[in-house]
C-alpha cells in the first residue's frame, strides 16, 4: 500500500486522519513536501512530445506501479487538492505517454482511496474534489474504492471529528481484510 501525502504541513489534520486509517498496516509513505515535482510542460502536441524532467516524479510513479492500493491524502486548499498533489496529477499526462511505463494499464489493476480534510464545511464543500478524483481515476482506469472527508482546520482538530475517525477505523478494517 502506498500513501501519497499532499500536505505542506507535517502531522497536519489530513496526515493524522490518514495515519489512523493506516494503523498497523504495511504502508509506504510518500510526503510530496519532501520531493520536487515540476509543473507539467504540456508538450503532447509538439513534434518531439514530452521531454525528460529532472525531478522526483519518476520515483513516485515507480512506487505507484509497485503497490496495489494507493491512498491520495490531501488537505482541502481553496476547495481543491493541494498544489503539490495537483502537480503530481497533472504529470499523469506525461506518464501516460512515457514508453518506460505502462502507466494506464498498470493502474487498471489497482484500487485508490482519497482522504482529505478541511475547515469550511468540508463534508459538503469537498464533494467536488472527490468528484474530481473520481474523474481522474476513471480517465487513468484506476479503481476508486472510497474516500473519507475530515473536518479540521487548526492542527489536531480532525481528532474531534468522530464520524471521520469512525470511517478511518472502518477503512482500516477493510484494508486489513483485503491484505489477508
mmCIF file of C-alpha atoms in Angstrom:
data_model
loop_
_atom_site.group_PDB
_atom_site.id
_atom_site.type_symbol
_atom_site.label_atom_id
_atom_site.label_comp_id
_atom_site.label_asym_id
_atom_site.label_seq_id
_atom_site.Cartn_x
_atom_site.Cartn_y
_atom_site.Cartn_z
ATOM 1 C CA UNK A 1 0.000 0.000 0.000
ATOM 2 C CA UNK A 2 1.236 3.460 -0.919
ATOM 3 C CA UNK A 3 0.049 6.634 0.813
ATOM 4 C CA UNK A 4 0.813 9.821 -1.099
ATOM 5 C CA UNK A 5 0.597 12.781 1.278
ATOM 6 C CA UNK A 6 -0.011 16.161 -0.334
ATOM 7 C CA UNK A 7 0.214 18.410 2.709
ATOM 8 C CA UNK A 8 2.885 21.044 3.206
ATOM 9 C CA UNK A 9 2.452 20.658 6.974
ATOM 10 C CA UNK A 10 3.945 17.689 8.805
ATOM 11 C CA UNK A 11 1.429 15.874 11.020
ATOM 12 C CA UNK A 12 -1.451 18.082 9.912
ATOM 13 C CA UNK A 13 -5.090 17.055 10.081
ATOM 14 C CA UNK A 14 -5.122 15.147 6.805
ATOM 15 C CA UNK A 15 -1.970 13.270 7.698
ATOM 16 C CA UNK A 16 -3.332 12.438 11.158
ATOM 17 C CA UNK A 17 -6.563 11.077 9.689
ATOM 18 C CA UNK A 18 -4.647 9.106 7.073
ATOM 19 C CA UNK A 19 -2.392 7.613 9.729
ATOM 20 C CA UNK A 20 -5.486 6.495 11.684
ATOM 21 C CA UNK A 21 -6.730 4.689 8.569
ATOM 22 C CA UNK A 22 -3.294 3.103 8.030
ATOM 23 C CA UNK A 23 -2.660 1.901 11.611
ATOM 24 C CA UNK A 24 -0.899 -1.474 11.820
ATOM 25 C CA UNK A 25 -0.670 -1.766 8.024
ATOM 26 C CA UNK A 26 2.413 -2.130 5.872
ATOM 27 C CA UNK A 27 2.400 1.241 4.123
ATOM 28 C CA UNK A 28 4.980 3.114 2.110
ATOM 29 C CA UNK A 29 4.514 6.815 2.821
ATOM 30 C CA UNK A 30 5.488 9.480 0.306
ATOM 31 C CA UNK A 31 5.304 13.059 1.525
ATOM 32 C CA UNK A 32 5.233 15.280 -1.545
ATOM 33 C CA UNK A 33 6.641 18.149 0.533
ATOM 34 C CA UNK A 34 9.909 16.176 0.636
ATOM 35 C CA UNK A 35 10.046 15.761 -3.148
ATOM 36 C CA UNK A 36 10.332 18.019 -6.151
ATOM 37 C CA UNK A 37 7.648 17.566 -8.793
ATOM 38 C CA UNK A 38 7.935 20.125 -11.552
ATOM 39 C CA UNK A 39 4.710 21.544 -13.010
ATOM 40 C CA UNK A 40 3.813 19.987 -16.323
ATOM 41 C CA UNK A 41 5.219 21.482 -19.501
ATOM 42 C CA UNK A 42 2.454 20.347 -21.851
ATOM 43 C CA UNK A 43 4.348 19.235 -24.931
ATOM 44 C CA UNK A 44 1.981 16.471 -26.025
ATOM 45 C CA UNK A 45 1.198 18.207 -29.325
ATOM 46 C CA UNK A 46 4.813 19.128 -30.121
ATOM 47 C CA UNK A 47 6.719 17.051 -32.704
ATOM 48 C CA UNK A 48 9.149 15.692 -30.081
ATOM 49 C CA UNK A 49 6.479 15.299 -27.381
ATOM 50 C CA UNK A 50 7.254 15.360 -23.700
ATOM 51 C CA UNK A 51 10.869 15.668 -22.675
ATOM 52 C CA UNK A 52 12.532 14.094 -19.621
ATOM 53 C CA UNK A 53 12.278 16.203 -16.476
ATOM 54 C CA UNK A 54 14.834 16.128 -13.687
ATOM 55 C CA UNK A 55 12.681 15.758 -10.596
ATOM 56 C CA UNK A 56 11.185 13.050 -8.356
ATOM 57 C CA UNK A 57 8.122 12.258 -10.478
ATOM 58 C CA UNK A 58 9.596 9.036 -11.923
ATOM 59 C CA UNK A 59 10.401 7.784 -8.423
ATOM 60 C CA UNK A 60 6.811 8.324 -7.274
ATOM 61 C CA UNK A 61 5.388 6.775 -10.458
ATOM 62 C CA UNK A 62 7.524 3.665 -9.902
ATOM 63 C CA UNK A 63 6.209 3.442 -6.329
ATOM 64 C CA UNK A 64 2.647 3.779 -7.602
ATOM 65 C CA UNK A 65 3.195 0.953 -10.063
ATOM 66 C CA UNK A 66 4.730 -1.274 -7.342
ATOM 67 C CA UNK A 67 1.719 -1.058 -5.000
ATOM 68 C CA UNK A 68 -1.796 -2.452 -5.402
ATOM 69 C CA UNK A 69 -3.551 0.079 -3.168
ATOM 70 C CA UNK A 70 -2.970 3.824 -3.487
ATOM 71 C CA UNK A 71 -4.136 6.387 -0.945
ATOM 72 C CA UNK A 72 -4.198 10.016 -2.072
ATOM 73 C CA UNK A 73 -4.130 12.145 1.073
ATOM 74 C CA UNK A 74 -4.593 15.877 0.594
ATOM 75 C CA UNK A 75 -5.776 18.809 2.626
ATOM 76 C CA UNK A 76 -8.526 20.817 1.028
ATOM 77 C CA UNK A 77 -6.846 24.005 -0.162
ATOM 78 C CA UNK A 78 -9.264 26.552 -1.579
ATOM 79 C CA UNK A 79 -11.831 23.798 -2.229
ATOM 80 C CA UNK A 80 -9.426 21.609 -4.172
ATOM 81 C CA UNK A 81 -6.392 19.398 -3.739
ATOM 82 C CA UNK A 82 -3.072 20.849 -2.640
ATOM 83 C CA UNK A 83 -0.797 22.317 -5.300
ATOM 84 C CA UNK A 84 1.776 19.575 -4.703
ATOM 85 C CA UNK A 85 -0.853 16.905 -5.320
ATOM 86 C CA UNK A 86 -2.108 18.755 -8.396
ATOM 87 C CA UNK A 87 1.401 18.891 -9.877
ATOM 88 C CA UNK A 88 1.695 15.116 -9.405
ATOM 89 C CA UNK A 89 -1.711 14.503 -11.010
ATOM 90 C CA UNK A 90 -1.016 16.909 -13.887
ATOM 91 C CA UNK A 91 2.093 14.923 -14.710
ATOM 92 C CA UNK A 92 -0.123 11.865 -15.336
ATOM 93 C CA UNK A 93 -0.452 13.254 -18.881
ATOM 94 C CA UNK A 94 3.276 12.830 -19.327
ATOM 95 C CA UNK A 95 3.347 9.452 -17.536
ATOM 96 C CA UNK A 96 0.735 8.021 -19.888
ATOM 97 C CA UNK A 97 2.952 8.840 -22.889
ATOM 98 C CA UNK A 98 6.192 7.627 -21.305
ATOM 99 C CA UNK A 99 7.170 4.362 -23.012
ATOM 100 C CA UNK A 100 9.135 3.265 -19.926
ATOM 101 C CA UNK A 101 5.851 2.724 -18.079
ATOM 102 C CA UNK A 102 2.558 1.021 -18.820
ATOM 103 C CA UNK A 103 1.013 3.697 -16.633
ATOM 104 C CA UNK A 104 -2.656 3.376 -17.518
ATOM 105 C CA UNK A 105 -2.528 -0.401 -17.960
ATOM 106 C CA UNK A 106 -0.835 -0.895 -14.604
ATOM 107 C CA UNK A 107 -3.204 1.456 -12.783
ATOM 108 C CA UNK A 108 -6.183 -0.516 -14.080
ATOM 109 C CA UNK A 109 -5.133 -3.333 -11.744
ATOM 110 C CA UNK A 110 -5.099 -1.123 -8.643
ATOM 111 C CA UNK A 111 -7.517 0.476 -6.180
ATOM 112 C CA UNK A 112 -7.404 4.033 -4.882
ATOM 113 C CA UNK A 113 -8.765 5.858 -1.865
ATOM 114 C CA UNK A 114 -8.886 9.577 -1.122
ATOM 115 C CA UNK A 115 -8.553 11.074 2.349
ATOM 116 C CA UNK A 116 -8.958 14.818 2.737
ATOM 117 C CA UNK A 117 -9.568 17.382 5.467
ATOM 118 C CA UNK A 118 -10.705 20.951 5.518
ATOM 119 C CA UNK A 119 -12.165 23.532 7.834
ATOM 120 C CA UNK A 120 -15.005 25.160 5.881
ATOM 121 C CA UNK A 121 -17.904 22.682 5.897
ATOM 122 C CA UNK A 122 -15.827 20.040 4.089
ATOM 123 C CA UNK A 123 -18.472 17.304 4.195
ATOM 124 C CA UNK A 124 -20.302 19.320 1.518
ATOM 125 C CA UNK A 125 -17.682 21.613 0.019
ATOM 126 C CA UNK A 126 -15.130 18.816 -0.596
ATOM 127 C CA UNK A 127 -17.557 16.790 -2.708
ATOM 128 C CA UNK A 128 -16.401 18.465 -5.956
ATOM 129 C CA UNK A 129 -12.838 17.449 -5.022
ATOM 130 C CA UNK A 130 -13.983 13.861 -4.569
ATOM 131 C CA UNK A 131 -15.769 14.045 -7.906
ATOM 132 C CA UNK A 132 -12.572 15.403 -9.494
ATOM 133 C CA UNK A 133 -10.593 12.439 -8.160
ATOM 134 C CA UNK A 134 -13.312 10.123 -9.458
ATOM 135 C CA UNK A 135 -12.948 11.580 -12.966
ATOM 136 C CA UNK A 136 -9.150 11.405 -12.760
ATOM 137 C CA UNK A 137 -9.275 7.768 -11.667
ATOM 138 C CA UNK A 138 -11.784 6.919 -14.418
ATOM 139 C CA UNK A 139 -9.529 8.518 -17.020
ATOM 140 C CA UNK A 140 -6.469 6.509 -15.979
ATOM 141 C CA UNK A 141 -8.526 3.327 -15.329
ATOM 142 C CA UNK A 142 -7.741 3.328 -11.603
ATOM 143 C CA UNK A 143 -10.469 1.790 -9.429
ATOM 144 C CA UNK A 144 -11.940 4.301 -6.980
ATOM 145 C CA UNK A 145 -12.626 2.327 -3.810
ATOM 146 C CA UNK A 146 -13.687 5.059 -1.383
ATOM 147 C CA UNK A 147 -12.972 8.295 0.419
ATOM 148 C CA UNK A 148 -13.009 9.993 3.791
ATOM 149 C CA UNK A 149 -13.633 13.692 4.367
ATOM 150 C CA UNK A 150 -12.495 15.049 7.719
ATOM 151 C CA UNK A 151 -13.327 18.312 9.480
ATOM 152 C CA UNK A 152 -10.324 20.165 10.839
ATOM 153 C CA UNK A 153 -8.621 23.500 10.437
ATOM 154 C CA UNK A 154 -6.147 24.015 13.279
ATOM 155 C CA UNK A 155 -3.667 21.176 13.845
ATOM 156 C CA UNK A 156 -5.294 18.281 15.664
ATOM 157 C CA UNK A 157 -8.909 19.383 15.149
ATOM 158 C CA UNK A 158 -9.677 16.375 12.970
ATOM 159 C CA UNK A 159 -9.287 14.216 16.077
ATOM 160 C CA UNK A 160 -12.601 15.746 17.249
ATOM 161 C CA UNK A 161 -14.399 14.581 14.081
ATOM 162 C CA UNK A 162 -15.875 11.325 15.368
ATOM 163 C CA UNK A 163 -17.523 10.480 12.047
ATOM 164 C CA UNK A 164 -14.248 10.769 10.123
ATOM 165 C CA UNK A 165 -12.405 8.780 12.795
ATOM 166 C CA UNK A 166 -15.052 6.051 12.554
ATOM 167 C CA UNK A 167 -14.673 5.998 8.764
ATOM 168 C CA UNK A 168 -10.877 5.741 9.162
ATOM 169 C CA UNK A 169 -11.352 2.792 11.523
ATOM 170 C CA UNK A 170 -13.709 1.102 9.064
ATOM 171 C CA UNK A 171 -11.303 1.674 6.171
ATOM 172 C CA UNK A 172 -8.502 0.237 8.291
ATOM 173 C CA UNK A 173 -10.534 -2.956 8.800
ATOM 174 C CA UNK A 174 -11.342 -3.189 5.086
ATOM 175 C CA UNK A 175 -7.699 -2.762 4.160
ATOM 176 C CA UNK A 176 -6.536 -5.317 6.725
ATOM 177 C CA UNK A 177 -9.084 -7.837 5.391
ATOM 178 C CA UNK A 178 -8.095 -7.184 1.764
ATOM 179 C CA UNK A 179 -4.455 -7.875 2.560
ATOM 180 C CA UNK A 180 -5.100 -11.283 4.144
#
